[in-house]
mmCIF file of C-alpha atoms and ligand atoms in Angstrom:
data_model
loop_
_atom_site.group_PDB
_atom_site.id
_atom_site.type_symbol
_atom_site.label_atom_id
_atom_site.label_comp_id
_atom_site.label_asym_id
_atom_site.label_seq_id
_atom_site.Cartn_x
_atom_site.Cartn_y
_atom_site.Cartn_z
ATOM 1 C CA MET B 1 174.434 -70.338 125.696
ATOM 2 C CA ASN B 2 175.192 -73.694 127.221
ATOM 3 C CA VAL B 3 172.164 -75.226 126.667
ATOM 4 C CA PRO B 4 170.536 -75.995 123.074
ATOM 5 C CA GLY B 5 167.828 -73.061 121.647
ATOM 6 C CA ALA B 6 164.184 -73.651 122.195
ATOM 7 C CA ILE B 7 163.157 -72.884 118.833
ATOM 8 C CA ILE B 8 165.097 -73.201 115.447
ATOM 9 C CA TRP B 9 164.022 -71.430 112.673
ATOM 10 C CA LYS B 10 166.132 -71.890 109.521
ATOM 11 C CA GLY B 11 165.457 -72.063 106.015
ATOM 12 C CA GLY B 12 161.752 -71.747 106.351
ATOM 13 C CA ARG B 13 161.649 -74.882 108.674
ATOM 14 C CA LEU B 14 160.265 -74.518 112.311
ATOM 15 C CA GLN B 15 162.029 -76.968 114.819
ATOM 16 C CA LEU B 16 161.250 -76.968 118.728
ATOM 17 C CA LEU B 17 163.632 -78.302 121.201
ATOM 18 C CA ASP B 18 161.303 -81.188 123.366
ATOM 19 C CA GLN B 19 161.354 -79.886 126.544
ATOM 20 C CA ARG B 20 159.429 -82.845 128.024
ATOM 21 C CA LEU B 21 162.502 -84.785 127.366
ATOM 22 C CA LEU B 22 164.853 -82.717 129.201
ATOM 23 C CA PRO B 23 167.466 -82.993 130.693
ATOM 24 C CA GLY B 24 167.831 -86.583 130.044
ATOM 25 C CA ASP B 25 167.391 -86.402 126.062
ATOM 26 C CA VAL B 26 168.192 -83.212 123.445
ATOM 27 C CA ARG B 27 165.756 -84.004 120.700
ATOM 28 C CA TYR B 28 163.734 -81.556 118.250
ATOM 29 C CA LEU B 29 160.530 -81.879 116.958
ATOM 30 C CA ASN B 30 160.099 -80.696 113.471
ATOM 31 C CA ILE B 31 157.004 -78.729 113.140
ATOM 32 C CA SER B 32 155.038 -79.233 109.521
ATOM 33 C CA SER B 33 151.754 -78.271 110.384
ATOM 34 C CA LEU B 34 149.437 -75.960 112.970
ATOM 35 C CA GLU B 35 148.407 -79.133 114.715
ATOM 36 C CA GLU B 36 151.534 -80.111 115.354
ATOM 37 C CA ALA B 37 152.204 -76.732 116.512
ATOM 38 C CA ILE B 38 149.207 -76.533 118.583
ATOM 39 C CA ASP B 39 150.118 -80.002 120.099
ATOM 40 C CA ALA B 40 153.713 -78.936 121.380
ATOM 41 C CA ILE B 41 152.347 -75.950 122.732
ATOM 42 C CA ARG B 42 149.636 -77.887 124.797
ATOM 43 C CA THR B 43 151.897 -80.440 125.720
ATOM 44 C CA LEU B 44 154.624 -78.273 127.134
ATOM 45 C CA ALA B 45 157.168 -79.602 124.558
ATOM 46 C CA VAL B 46 157.488 -75.941 123.911
ATOM 47 C CA ARG B 47 156.615 -73.726 126.994
ATOM 48 C CA GLY B 48 157.566 -70.517 128.709
ATOM 49 C CA ALA B 49 155.440 -67.162 127.956
ATOM 50 C CA PRO B 50 157.505 -65.593 125.173
ATOM 51 C CA ALA B 51 158.788 -68.929 123.671
ATOM 52 C CA ILE B 52 155.493 -70.164 122.895
ATOM 53 C CA GLY B 53 154.355 -66.611 121.354
ATOM 54 C CA MET B 54 157.261 -66.914 119.055
ATOM 55 C CA ALA B 55 157.006 -70.576 118.190
ATOM 56 C CA ALA B 56 152.883 -69.579 117.464
ATOM 57 C CA ALA B 57 154.540 -66.628 115.340
ATOM 58 C CA PHE B 58 156.469 -69.382 113.087
ATOM 59 C CA ALA B 59 153.666 -71.854 113.355
ATOM 60 C CA LEU B 60 151.571 -69.480 111.474
ATOM 61 C CA VAL B 61 154.158 -68.907 108.605
ATOM 62 C CA VAL B 62 154.742 -72.634 108.605
ATOM 63 C CA ALA B 63 151.053 -73.319 108.077
ATOM 64 C CA MET B 64 150.302 -70.503 105.789
ATOM 65 C CA GLY B 65 152.977 -71.594 103.701
ATOM 66 C CA ARG B 66 151.049 -74.645 102.555
ATOM 67 C CA GLN B 67 148.527 -72.351 100.476
ATOM 68 C CA GLU B 68 151.524 -70.062 99.302
ATOM 69 C CA HIS B 69 149.302 -69.062 96.188
ATOM 70 C CA GLN B 70 146.671 -67.196 98.401
ATOM 71 C CA THR B 71 146.894 -63.304 98.867
ATOM 72 C CA GLY B 72 144.630 -60.284 99.741
ATOM 73 C CA GLY B 73 141.115 -61.461 101.801
ATOM 74 C CA ALA B 74 141.489 -64.982 101.360
ATOM 75 C CA PHE B 75 144.970 -64.891 102.706
ATOM 76 C CA GLN B 76 144.133 -62.910 105.676
ATOM 77 C CA ASP B 77 140.630 -64.962 106.265
ATOM 78 C CA ARG B 78 142.875 -68.156 106.553
ATOM 79 C CA LEU B 79 145.396 -66.642 108.761
ATOM 80 C CA ALA B 80 142.788 -65.489 111.260
ATOM 81 C CA GLU B 81 141.082 -68.612 111.397
ATOM 82 C CA LEU B 82 144.784 -70.504 112.317
ATOM 83 C CA ALA B 83 145.429 -67.711 114.554
ATOM 84 C CA GLU B 84 142.200 -68.272 116.615
ATOM 85 C CA ARG B 85 143.160 -72.095 116.872
ATOM 86 C CA LEU B 86 146.546 -71.102 118.269
ATOM 87 C CA ARG B 87 145.260 -68.636 120.687
ATOM 88 C CA GLN B 88 143.237 -71.207 122.208
ATOM 89 C CA ALA B 89 146.096 -73.486 122.769
ATOM 90 C CA ARG B 90 147.277 -72.299 125.992
ATOM 91 C CA PRO B 91 145.247 -69.571 127.774
ATOM 92 C CA THR B 92 147.191 -67.801 130.427
ATOM 93 C CA ALA B 93 150.176 -66.229 128.783
ATOM 94 C CA VAL B 94 149.512 -63.161 127.011
ATOM 95 C CA ASN B 95 152.393 -63.488 124.768
ATOM 96 C CA LEU B 96 150.828 -65.926 122.639
ATOM 97 C CA ALA B 97 147.751 -63.881 121.727
ATOM 98 C CA TRP B 98 150.261 -61.010 121.165
ATOM 99 C CA ALA B 99 152.481 -62.611 118.856
ATOM 100 C CA VAL B 100 149.615 -64.040 117.046
ATOM 101 C CA ASP B 101 148.043 -60.796 116.760
ATOM 102 C CA ARG B 102 151.132 -59.234 115.670
ATOM 103 C CA VAL B 103 151.514 -61.350 112.823
ATOM 104 C CA CYS B 104 147.867 -61.013 111.663
ATOM 105 C CA ALA B 105 148.190 -57.013 112.066
ATOM 106 C CA ARG B 106 151.231 -57.272 109.737
ATOM 107 C CA ALA B 107 149.086 -59.445 107.300
ATOM 108 C CA ALA B 108 146.274 -56.686 107.553
ATOM 109 C CA ALA B 109 148.658 -54.188 106.030
ATOM 110 C CA ASP B 110 150.329 -56.624 103.520
ATOM 111 C CA PRO B 111 148.325 -59.639 103.204
ATOM 112 C CA CYS B 112 151.227 -62.109 101.680
ATOM 113 C CA LEU B 113 153.648 -64.990 103.181
ATOM 114 C CA GLN B 114 156.849 -63.082 102.828
ATOM 115 C CA ALA B 115 155.249 -60.232 105.488
ATOM 116 C CA ILE B 116 154.267 -62.467 107.878
ATOM 117 C CA ARG B 117 157.558 -64.335 107.804
ATOM 118 C CA GLU B 118 159.559 -61.132 108.146
ATOM 119 C CA GLU B 119 157.232 -60.574 111.250
ATOM 120 C CA ALA B 120 157.753 -63.706 112.756
ATOM 121 C CA GLU B 121 161.444 -63.256 112.208
ATOM 122 C CA ALA B 122 161.343 -59.556 113.595
ATOM 123 C CA ILE B 123 159.766 -61.238 116.949
ATOM 124 C CA HIS B 124 162.291 -63.757 117.395
ATOM 125 C CA ALA B 125 165.166 -61.256 116.846
ATOM 126 C CA GLU B 126 164.025 -58.813 118.920
ATOM 127 C CA ASP B 127 163.371 -61.323 121.953
ATOM 128 C CA ARG B 128 167.253 -61.572 122.261
ATOM 129 C CA LEU B 129 167.643 -57.867 122.540
ATOM 130 C CA ILE B 130 164.620 -57.599 125.160
ATOM 131 C CA CYS B 131 166.253 -60.226 127.382
ATOM 132 C CA ARG B 132 169.404 -58.400 127.648
ATOM 133 C CA ALA B 133 167.871 -55.045 127.981
ATOM 134 C CA ILE B 134 165.861 -56.746 130.865
ATOM 135 C CA GLY B 135 169.334 -58.189 132.351
ATOM 136 C CA GLU B 136 170.772 -54.560 132.100
ATOM 137 C CA GLN B 137 167.965 -53.197 133.966
ATOM 138 C CA GLY B 138 167.839 -55.566 136.809
ATOM 139 C CA ARG B 139 171.621 -56.480 137.171
ATOM 140 C CA HIS B 140 171.948 -54.200 140.011
ATOM 141 C CA LEU B 141 169.786 -56.364 142.178
ATOM 142 C CA ILE B 142 172.334 -59.331 142.168
ATOM 143 C CA THR B 143 174.917 -58.103 144.840
ATOM 144 C CA PRO B 144 178.039 -60.015 145.646
ATOM 145 C CA ARG B 145 177.574 -62.880 147.734
ATOM 146 C CA CYS B 146 173.545 -62.639 147.605
ATOM 147 C CA THR B 147 171.147 -65.733 146.903
ATOM 148 C CA VAL B 148 168.478 -65.797 144.937
ATOM 149 C CA LEU B 149 165.441 -67.903 144.802
ATOM 150 C CA THR B 150 163.680 -68.513 141.401
ATOM 151 C CA HIS B 151 160.626 -70.580 140.260
ATOM 152 C CA CYS B 152 159.920 -72.586 137.501
ATOM 153 C CA ASN B 153 161.965 -71.696 134.639
ATOM 154 C CA ALA B 154 162.030 -68.230 132.970
ATOM 155 C CA GLY B 155 165.483 -68.617 131.384
ATOM 156 C CA ALA B 156 166.837 -69.518 127.826
ATOM 157 C CA LEU B 157 164.453 -72.310 127.267
ATOM 158 C CA ALA B 158 161.245 -70.169 127.872
ATOM 159 C CA VAL B 159 162.610 -67.516 126.121
ATOM 160 C CA SER B 160 165.951 -66.789 123.897
ATOM 161 C CA GLU B 161 169.755 -66.527 124.932
ATOM 162 C CA LEU B 162 169.558 -64.999 128.547
ATOM 163 C CA GLY B 163 165.817 -65.425 129.665
ATOM 164 C CA THR B 164 164.021 -63.169 131.845
ATOM 165 C CA ALA B 165 164.352 -63.443 135.398
ATOM 166 C CA THR B 166 167.557 -65.399 134.718
ATOM 167 C CA ALA B 167 169.002 -62.299 132.545
ATOM 168 C CA PRO B 168 170.431 -60.088 135.556
ATOM 169 C CA LEU B 169 171.893 -63.482 136.682
ATOM 170 C CA TYR B 170 173.680 -64.252 133.177
ATOM 171 C CA LEU B 171 175.026 -60.832 133.022
ATOM 172 C CA ASN B 172 176.355 -60.796 136.838
ATOM 173 C CA HIS B 173 177.626 -64.406 136.420
ATOM 174 C CA ALA B 174 179.556 -63.224 133.159
ATOM 175 C CA ASP B 175 181.045 -60.066 135.150
ATOM 176 C CA GLY B 176 182.541 -62.783 137.801
ATOM 177 C CA VAL B 177 180.089 -61.612 140.773
ATOM 178 C CA PRO B 178 179.823 -64.485 143.236
ATOM 179 C CA PHE B 179 176.131 -65.192 144.184
ATOM 180 C CA ARG B 180 174.085 -68.407 144.532
ATOM 181 C CA VAL B 181 170.615 -69.481 143.259
ATOM 182 C CA PHE B 182 168.067 -71.600 144.879
ATOM 183 C CA ALA B 183 165.993 -73.414 142.155
ATOM 184 C CA ASP B 184 162.432 -74.545 143.486
ATOM 185 C CA GLU B 185 161.771 -77.943 141.821
ATOM 186 C CA THR B 186 158.282 -76.718 140.746
ATOM 187 C CA ARG B 187 155.662 -79.000 141.195
ATOM 188 C CA PRO B 188 153.853 -80.972 139.231
ATOM 189 C CA LEU B 189 156.008 -80.600 136.124
ATOM 190 C CA LEU B 190 159.454 -79.752 137.819
ATOM 191 C CA GLN B 191 160.697 -76.958 135.186
ATOM 192 C CA GLY B 192 162.863 -75.838 138.003
ATOM 193 C CA ALA B 193 164.314 -79.139 138.410
ATOM 194 C CA ARG B 194 164.775 -80.279 135.212
ATOM 195 C CA LEU B 195 165.354 -77.084 133.138
ATOM 196 C CA THR B 196 166.464 -74.151 135.468
ATOM 197 C CA ALA B 197 168.812 -76.244 137.710
ATOM 198 C CA TRP B 198 170.077 -77.716 134.531
ATOM 199 C CA GLU B 199 170.396 -74.489 132.545
ATOM 200 C CA LEU B 200 172.221 -72.691 135.104
ATOM 201 C CA ALA B 201 174.725 -75.187 136.054
ATOM 202 C CA ALA B 202 175.448 -75.645 132.470
ATOM 203 C CA ALA B 203 176.418 -71.996 132.742
ATOM 204 C CA GLY B 204 178.501 -72.583 135.698
ATOM 205 C CA MET B 205 176.484 -70.903 138.332
ATOM 206 C CA ASP B 206 176.088 -71.894 142.095
ATOM 207 C CA VAL B 207 172.890 -73.458 142.064
ATOM 208 C CA ILE B 208 171.112 -75.713 144.578
ATOM 209 C CA LEU B 209 167.881 -77.447 144.031
ATOM 210 C CA ILE B 210 165.088 -77.403 146.451
ATOM 211 C CA CYS B 211 161.588 -78.764 147.209
ATOM 212 C CA ASP B 212 158.752 -76.106 146.718
ATOM 213 C CA ASN B 213 158.161 -76.488 150.183
ATOM 214 C CA MET B 214 161.521 -75.742 151.606
ATOM 215 C CA ALA B 215 161.254 -72.150 150.607
ATOM 216 C CA ALA B 216 159.518 -70.938 153.848
ATOM 217 C CA THR B 217 162.400 -72.694 155.900
ATOM 218 C CA PHE B 218 165.256 -70.978 154.292
ATOM 219 C CA MET B 219 163.550 -67.518 154.282
ATOM 220 C CA ALA B 220 163.222 -68.183 157.902
ATOM 221 C CA ARG B 221 166.532 -69.004 158.557
ATOM 222 C CA GLY B 222 167.596 -65.662 156.694
ATOM 223 C CA GLU B 223 169.395 -67.518 153.779
ATOM 224 C CA ILE B 224 167.515 -65.954 150.888
ATOM 225 C CA ASP B 225 167.874 -62.221 149.754
ATOM 226 C CA LEU B 226 165.562 -62.017 146.966
ATOM 227 C CA VAL B 227 163.266 -63.851 144.875
ATOM 228 C CA LEU B 228 163.277 -63.371 141.077
ATOM 229 C CA VAL B 229 160.706 -64.693 138.781
ATOM 230 C CA GLY B 230 159.117 -64.581 135.531
ATOM 231 C CA THR B 231 155.730 -63.917 134.410
ATOM 232 C CA ASP B 232 152.799 -65.053 132.068
ATOM 233 C CA ARG B 233 150.769 -62.049 132.340
ATOM 234 C CA VAL B 234 150.744 -58.897 134.378
ATOM 235 C CA THR B 235 147.276 -57.085 134.402
ATOM 236 C CA ALA B 236 146.621 -53.272 134.497
ATOM 237 C CA ASN B 237 146.711 -53.220 138.223
ATOM 238 C CA GLY B 238 150.270 -54.941 138.459
ATOM 239 C CA ASP B 239 148.868 -58.540 139.571
ATOM 240 C CA VAL B 240 151.206 -60.955 138.528
ATOM 241 C CA VAL B 241 150.065 -64.251 136.779
ATOM 242 C CA ASN B 242 152.827 -67.083 136.999
ATOM 243 C CA LYS B 243 153.649 -70.496 137.722
ATOM 244 C CA ILE B 244 151.500 -72.329 140.339
ATOM 245 C CA GLY B 245 153.530 -71.376 143.622
ATOM 246 C CA THR B 246 154.637 -68.331 142.786
ATOM 247 C CA LEU B 247 152.009 -66.569 145.310
ATOM 248 C CA ASN B 248 153.356 -68.916 147.812
ATOM 249 C CA LEU B 249 156.767 -67.175 147.644
ATOM 250 C CA ALA B 250 155.003 -63.757 147.538
ATOM 251 C CA VAL B 251 153.674 -64.388 150.641
ATOM 252 C CA LEU B 252 156.527 -65.614 152.233
ATOM 253 C CA CYS B 253 158.752 -62.679 150.766
ATOM 254 C CA HIS B 254 156.174 -60.139 152.701
ATOM 255 C CA HIS B 255 156.219 -62.007 155.984
ATOM 256 C CA TYR B 256 160.232 -62.206 155.982
ATOM 257 C CA GLY B 257 160.842 -58.952 154.274
ATOM 258 C CA VAL B 258 162.454 -60.374 151.374
ATOM 259 C CA PRO B 259 162.230 -58.174 148.017
ATOM 260 C CA PHE B 260 159.963 -60.272 145.642
ATOM 261 C CA TYR B 261 160.946 -58.979 141.744
ATOM 262 C CA VAL B 262 159.468 -60.067 138.613
ATOM 263 C CA ALA B 263 160.994 -60.033 135.245
ATOM 264 C CA CYS B 264 159.164 -59.675 131.916
ATOM 265 C CA PRO B 265 158.987 -58.117 128.350
ATOM 266 C CA SER B 266 156.712 -55.147 127.900
ATOM 267 C CA SER B 267 154.644 -58.016 125.573
ATOM 268 C CA THR B 268 153.792 -59.919 128.780
ATOM 269 C CA PHE B 269 151.875 -56.568 130.286
ATOM 270 C CA ASP B 270 148.214 -56.686 129.549
ATOM 271 C CA PRO B 271 146.912 -53.226 129.791
ATOM 272 C CA ASP B 272 143.241 -54.552 128.686
ATOM 273 C CA THR B 273 142.628 -56.693 131.788
ATOM 274 C CA ALA B 274 141.921 -55.175 134.817
ATOM 275 C CA CYS B 275 143.479 -57.680 137.527
ATOM 276 C CA GLY B 276 144.272 -61.092 137.902
ATOM 277 C CA ASP B 277 140.875 -62.569 138.877
ATOM 278 C CA ASP B 278 139.840 -61.993 135.134
ATOM 279 C CA VAL B 279 142.956 -63.823 133.693
ATOM 280 C CA PRO B 280 142.112 -67.470 132.686
ATOM 281 C CA ILE B 281 143.926 -69.930 134.815
ATOM 282 C CA GLU B 282 144.887 -72.997 132.696
ATOM 283 C CA GLU B 283 143.797 -76.260 134.704
ATOM 284 C CA ARG B 284 145.916 -79.297 133.619
ATOM 285 C CA ASP B 285 145.168 -82.869 133.705
ATOM 286 C CA PRO B 286 145.014 -84.034 137.080
ATOM 287 C CA ALA B 287 147.221 -86.823 136.317
ATOM 288 C CA GLU B 288 150.013 -84.624 136.269
ATOM 289 C CA VAL B 289 149.608 -84.074 139.958
ATOM 290 C CA LEU B 290 148.657 -87.753 140.907
ATOM 291 C CA GLY B 291 152.177 -88.875 139.557
ATOM 292 C CA THR B 292 153.022 -91.869 142.148
ATOM 293 C CA ALA B 293 149.844 -91.521 143.907
ATOM 294 C CA ALA B 294 148.917 -94.897 145.753
ATOM 295 C CA ALA B 295 145.255 -94.141 145.626
ATOM 296 C CA ARG B 296 143.350 -93.022 142.525
ATOM 297 C CA VAL B 297 141.829 -90.024 144.479
ATOM 298 C CA PRO B 298 140.957 -86.680 142.496
ATOM 299 C CA ALA B 299 143.419 -83.970 142.090
ATOM 300 C CA ARG B 300 143.413 -80.388 140.854
ATOM 301 C CA ASN B 301 146.072 -78.713 138.737
ATOM 302 C CA PRO B 302 145.843 -75.153 138.201
ATOM 303 C CA ALA B 303 149.167 -74.271 136.052
ATOM 304 C CA PHE B 304 149.218 -70.643 137.387
ATOM 305 C CA ASP B 305 148.448 -68.430 140.208
ATOM 306 C CA VAL B 306 148.046 -64.752 140.815
ATOM 307 C CA THR B 307 149.968 -62.757 143.207
ATOM 308 C CA PRO B 308 148.192 -59.472 143.972
ATOM 309 C CA ALA B 309 150.011 -56.282 142.935
ATOM 310 C CA ASP B 310 150.613 -55.323 146.646
ATOM 311 C CA LEU B 311 153.101 -57.977 147.244
ATOM 312 C CA VAL B 312 155.190 -57.013 144.022
ATOM 313 C CA THR B 313 158.420 -55.125 145.097
ATOM 314 C CA GLY B 314 159.150 -54.564 141.290
ATOM 315 C CA ILE B 315 158.390 -55.439 138.002
ATOM 316 C CA ILE B 316 161.752 -55.256 135.641
ATOM 317 C CA THR B 317 160.884 -54.694 131.896
ATOM 318 C CA GLU B 318 163.136 -53.742 129.200
ATOM 319 C CA HIS B 319 162.523 -50.216 129.405
ATOM 320 C CA GLY B 320 163.012 -49.882 132.948
ATOM 321 C CA VAL B 321 161.871 -51.194 136.613
ATOM 322 C CA ALA B 322 158.113 -50.327 137.707
ATOM 323 C CA HIS B 323 157.807 -49.872 141.609
ATOM 324 C CA PRO B 324 154.593 -49.527 143.722
ATOM 325 C CA PRO B 325 152.377 -48.226 142.857
ATOM 326 C CA LEU B 326 152.535 -50.274 139.957
ATOM 327 C CA ALA B 327 149.196 -49.493 138.182
ATOM 328 C CA ASP B 328 150.839 -46.170 137.678
ATOM 329 C CA SER B 329 154.246 -46.939 137.376
ATOM 330 C CA LEU B 330 153.435 -49.578 134.593
ATOM 331 C CA ALA B 331 151.188 -47.209 132.669
ATOM 332 C CA GLU B 332 153.863 -44.730 132.296
ATOM 333 C CA LEU B 333 156.905 -46.814 131.654
ATOM 334 C CA LEU B 334 154.921 -48.647 128.903
ATOM 335 C CA SER B 335 152.719 -46.297 127.352
ATOM 336 C CA GLU B 336 154.818 -44.564 125.013
ATOM 337 C CA PRO B 337 155.296 -46.476 121.781
ATOM 338 C CA ARG B 338 159.067 -47.326 121.784
ATOM 339 C CA LEU B 339 160.963 -48.556 119.106
ATOM 340 C CA PRO B 340 164.625 -49.332 120.389
ATOM 341 C CA PHE B 341 164.322 -53.548 119.772
ATOM 342 C CA SER B 342 163.302 -52.995 116.122
HETATM 343 O O1 MRU K 1 153.791 -73.909 132.191
HETATM 344 P P1 MRU K 1 155.167 -73.362 131.910
HETATM 345 O O2 MRU K 1 156.269 -74.048 131.979
HETATM 346 O O3 MRU K 1 154.925 -72.523 130.333
HETATM 347 O O4 MRU K 1 155.150 -72.212 132.828
HETATM 348 C C1 MRU K 1 156.093 -71.224 132.338
HETATM 349 C C2 MRU K 1 156.225 -69.958 133.284
HETATM 350 O O5 MRU K 1 155.428 -69.960 134.342
HETATM 351 C C3 MRU K 1 157.403 -69.121 133.041
HETATM 352 O O6 MRU K 1 157.435 -68.256 134.911
HETATM 353 C C4 MRU K 1 156.858 -67.722 132.365
HETATM 354 O O7 MRU K 1 156.132 -68.232 131.646
HETATM 355 C C5 MRU K 1 157.723 -66.585 131.960
HETATM 356 S S1 MRU K 1 158.768 -67.647 131.153
HETATM 357 C C6 MRU K 1 160.084 -66.207 130.476
#
């Protein structure tokens, strides 16, 4: 990759790239306690659904390493306590709970530090392969000279290596396919401007930054062929929860007849939640929105929105692409236990 990795795990030490400082400053945070990990997740030093899941899994290993003498029931009880605190750090992305649950399930079978360390490392290692598989499943969508619009950052900084929504872009770029990417700047925290534009430009892609409110104009002019975004949670009916502003794009795509695709690992699918209305949407500090506003007026800051399943053309997973009706297609695609990534 051409940008530094979001998560470094070496010799039992966890380092997280501080994404709040990007692209100006490349600095890593040393995470040596659960509190530091929770703070990094809450403040978006580490962000993106799969990345916060992986960071949380490693954070459990770091925190449990402090009581290495514990085994058996005491180990499980302490782990469950720490896991619950991590789950609360950010409520919307299901990958956080998924990764923490997976570490706890491993400890239920084998309650010791070595076992949970292996599990966290397995989650991390699988993630690279899953991103590549998503890229393979979605690469046909990128046709020569097409223009793709993406929102927020579902790239290497949010996952590992190829990212999710960016994986088909990376694979086509490596093959020399010519295409352009429009990156929404993604107010209020500018993940598109600071992270996606930086990451794709560093890879040598033809990337053009636009303000969020310009997407309609470029679609009306016929300049966008495809919208491709990541997601924090896909519910049983196929509703897609992603960065605030994604719904705007899906509505525009419907109006202008532009395909709207979503890419995610199967760990982002939440079959236990019926629909998007049931997903807790993180509401962040209004100060993030107020920014340079001259007047101290109230502001609202929901960090995610829900795109109804009927606005989604397809969902690209590592196991294949789900098409409408999404509820049936996802259930079929993700029902069987599959192990090609372990
Ligand atoms: O608030 P963020 O920056 O964590 O939001 C990230 C997104 O919305 C991404 O699109 C999503 O997590 C998918 S990352 C592969």
